[in-house]
C-alpha positions as CSV (number, residue, x, y, z in Angstrom):
1,X,-172.5,105.4,4.2
2,X,-176.3,105.4,3.2
3,X,-179.0,104.3,5.4
4,X,-182.9,103.7,4.8
5,X,-185.9,102.6,6.6
6,X,-186.2,98.8,6.1
7,X,-189.0,96.4,7.0
8,X,-188.3,92.7,6.9
9,X,-191.5,90.5,6.6
10,X,-191.8,86.8,7.5
11,X,-194.6,84.4,7.9
12,X,-195.0,85.3,11.6
13,X,-194.5,89.1,11.5
14,X,-192.1,91.8,10.6
15,X,-189.1,93.5,12.0
16,X,-188.7,97.3,11.6
17,X,-185.2,98.7,11.1
18,X,-185.4,102.5,11.0
19,X,-181.8,103.0,9.8
20,X,-180.5,100.0,7.9
21,X,-177.2,100.1,6.1
22,X,-177.1,100.1,2.2
23,X,-174.1,98.0,1.4
24,X,-173.4,98.6,-2.2
25,X,-170.4,96.2,-2.0
26,X,-172.6,93.2,-0.9
27,X,-174.7,91.1,-3.4
28,X,-177.2,89.8,-0.7
29,X,-178.8,91.6,2.3
30,X,-178.1,90.1,5.8
31,X,-180.7,89.8,8.6
32,X,-179.6,89.0,12.2
33,X,-180.5,85.4,12.9
34,X,-182.4,86.2,16.0
35,X,-184.7,88.7,14.1
36,X,-185.2,86.2,11.4
37,X,-186.3,83.5,14.0
38,X,-188.6,85.9,15.7
39,X,-190.6,86.5,12.4
40,X,-190.7,82.8,11.6
41,X,-187.8,82.4,9.2
42,X,-185.3,79.6,9.2
43,X,-182.2,78.5,7.3
44,X,-183.0,77.0,3.9
45,X,-179.4,76.2,3.0
46,X,-175.9,77.5,3.0
47,X,-173.9,79.5,0.6
48,X,-170.2,80.0,0.1
49,X,-169.6,83.8,0.3
50,X,-166.5,85.6,-0.8
51,X,-165.8,88.6,1.5
52,X,-162.9,91.0,1.6
53,X,-161.3,88.9,4.3
54,X,-161.8,85.5,2.5
55,X,-164.5,82.9,1.9
56,X,-167.1,82.0,4.5
57,X,-170.1,79.7,4.6
58,X,-173.3,81.4,5.7
59,X,-176.9,80.2,6.1
60,X,-179.6,81.8,4.1
61,X,-183.4,82.2,4.0
62,X,-186.0,84.0,1.9
63,X,-187.6,87.2,3.3
64,X,-189.9,89.9,2.0
65,X,-188.2,93.4,2.2
66,X,-189.7,96.9,2.0
67,X,-187.4,99.8,1.7
68,X,-188.7,103.3,2.3
69,X,-192.2,102.1,1.3
70,X,-191.0,100.3,-1.8
71,X,-191.9,96.6,-1.8
72,X,-188.8,95.3,-3.3
73,X,-190.1,91.6,-3.3
74,X,-188.8,88.5,-1.7
75,X,-185.0,87.8,-1.7
76,X,-182.4,85.3,-0.6
77,X,-181.0,86.9,2.6
78,X,-178.0,85.8,4.6
79,X,-178.4,85.1,8.2
80,X,-175.9,87.1,10.2
81,X,-174.9,87.2,13.9
82,X,-177.6,87.7,16.4
83,X,-177.9,91.4,17.5
84,X,-176.2,92.6,14.4
85,X,-177.7,95.4,12.0
86,X,-179.7,94.5,9.0
87,X,-177.8,95.4,5.8
88,X,-179.3,95.8,2.4
89,X,-177.5,94.3,-0.4
90,X,-177.1,95.4,-4.1
91,X,-179.9,93.1,-5.3
92,X,-182.5,95.1,-3.2
93,X,-180.7,98.5,-3.7
94,X,-181.1,98.1,-7.5
95,X,-184.7,96.7,-7.4
96,X,-185.8,99.9,-5.5
97,X,-183.5,102.2,-7.4
98,X,-182.1,103.5,-4.1
99,X,-179.0,105.1,-5.6
100,X,-179.3,107.3,-8.5
101,X,-176.4,108.7,-10.5
102,X,-176.3,112.5,-10.7
103,X,-176.3,113.9,-14.2
C-alpha cells in the first residue's frame, strides 16, 4: 500500500492528510464528509459506483487536491463516511504521476 501527503482545498480552508492512501483500484478519490463540510464543500450530486462488493450510490463534490506538493487540479471526489481516511483515486494518481513503472 502506498501513502502520500495530501492537502484537500475548499472555499473555506484546507485539510491536511500527512499519510493518505493511494488507491490504484479506485477511479475517484474519497474525502470524509465531515472534513469536506469543514472546508466549505457540499454534495453536488450522486453517482452510482461499482465496488468489489457491489453497486452503491455515493454523493460527490469538487475539491482541489495537492499531493506531495503537486497541484493536481480540481477533481470530482466522493463523500465518504465521517472520520474515515482520505484516499487518492487513480485520476489524481495519474495526473501527478505518483506511480512510475521501473525499467
